[in-house]
Coordinates of C-alpha atoms in Angstrom, one line a residue:
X23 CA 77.4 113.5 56.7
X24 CA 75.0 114.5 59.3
X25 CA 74.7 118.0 60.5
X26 CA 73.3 120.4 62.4
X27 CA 72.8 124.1 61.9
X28 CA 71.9 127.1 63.7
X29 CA 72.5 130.9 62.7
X30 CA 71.3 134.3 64.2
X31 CA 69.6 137.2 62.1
X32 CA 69.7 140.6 63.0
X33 CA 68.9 143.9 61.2
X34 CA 69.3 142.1 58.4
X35 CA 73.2 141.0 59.8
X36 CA 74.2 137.0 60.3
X37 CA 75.1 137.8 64.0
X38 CA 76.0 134.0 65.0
X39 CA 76.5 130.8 63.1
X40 CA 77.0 127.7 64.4
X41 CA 77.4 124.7 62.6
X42 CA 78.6 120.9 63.9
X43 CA 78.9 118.1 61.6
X44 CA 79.4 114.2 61.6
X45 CA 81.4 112.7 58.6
X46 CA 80.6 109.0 57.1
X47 CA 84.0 107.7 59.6
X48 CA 82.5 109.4 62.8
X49 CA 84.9 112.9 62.5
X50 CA 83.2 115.9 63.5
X51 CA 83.3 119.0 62.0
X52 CA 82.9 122.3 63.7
X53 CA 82.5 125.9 62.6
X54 CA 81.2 128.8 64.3
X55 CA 81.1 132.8 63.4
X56 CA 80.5 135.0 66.2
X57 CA 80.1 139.0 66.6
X58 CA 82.9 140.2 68.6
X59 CA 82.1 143.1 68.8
X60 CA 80.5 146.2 66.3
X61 CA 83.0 146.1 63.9
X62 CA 84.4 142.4 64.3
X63 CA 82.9 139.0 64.2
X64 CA 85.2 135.8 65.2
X65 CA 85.5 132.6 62.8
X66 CA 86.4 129.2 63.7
X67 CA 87.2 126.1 61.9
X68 CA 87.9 122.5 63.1
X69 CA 88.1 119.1 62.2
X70 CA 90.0 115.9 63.0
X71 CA 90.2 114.5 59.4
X72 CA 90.6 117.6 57.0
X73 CA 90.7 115.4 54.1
X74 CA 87.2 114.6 54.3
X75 CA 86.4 118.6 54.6
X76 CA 88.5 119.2 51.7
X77 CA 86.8 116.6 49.6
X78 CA 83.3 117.5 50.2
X79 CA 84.5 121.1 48.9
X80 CA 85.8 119.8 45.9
X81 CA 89.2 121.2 46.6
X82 CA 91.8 118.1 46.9
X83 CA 90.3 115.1 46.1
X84 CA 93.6 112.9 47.2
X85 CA 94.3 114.2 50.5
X86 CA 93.0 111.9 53.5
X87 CA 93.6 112.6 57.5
X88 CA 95.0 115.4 58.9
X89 CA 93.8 117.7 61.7
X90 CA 92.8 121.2 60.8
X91 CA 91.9 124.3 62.8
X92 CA 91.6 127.6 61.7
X93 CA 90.9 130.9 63.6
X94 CA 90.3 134.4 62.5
X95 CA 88.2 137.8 62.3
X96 CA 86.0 139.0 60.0
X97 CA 86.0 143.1 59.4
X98 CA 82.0 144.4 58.6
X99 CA 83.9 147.1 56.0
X100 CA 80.8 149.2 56.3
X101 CA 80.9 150.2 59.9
X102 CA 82.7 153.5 60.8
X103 CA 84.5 154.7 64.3
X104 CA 82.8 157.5 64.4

């Protein structure tokens, strides 16, 4: 796999990560965490072949293909309203 990588530091806080990846078969991986906002960063997940993700894990070592995208939030617990 080839890969690239790129993150953001701040206060001591991973503010932006960025990563895009290139299996063996020429799939791309992409992932990406972003601060939404002060309380909220945004995650995403994609690939065309989740198999190959999945393997390089160590999760499923049978599964081949299949497209994957996943979205969410991350909550920084430690931040308060008010």
């Amino acid at each position: 796999m080839s890969a690239r990588l790129r993150v953001v530091r701040e206060k001591g806080l991973h503010e932006k990560l960025a990563f895009q990846g290139v299996f063996a078969d020429g799939s791309e991986l992409l992932m990406d965490i972003e601060r939404d906002n002060v309380f909220r960063r945004k995650f995403f997940v994609q690939t065309e072949r989740a198999g190959n993700l999945f393997r390089i894990l160590d999760w499923v070592g049978e599964l081949y293909g299949g497209s994957l995208v996943v979205q969410g939030n991350i909550y920084d617990k430690n931040k308060t309203t008010g």
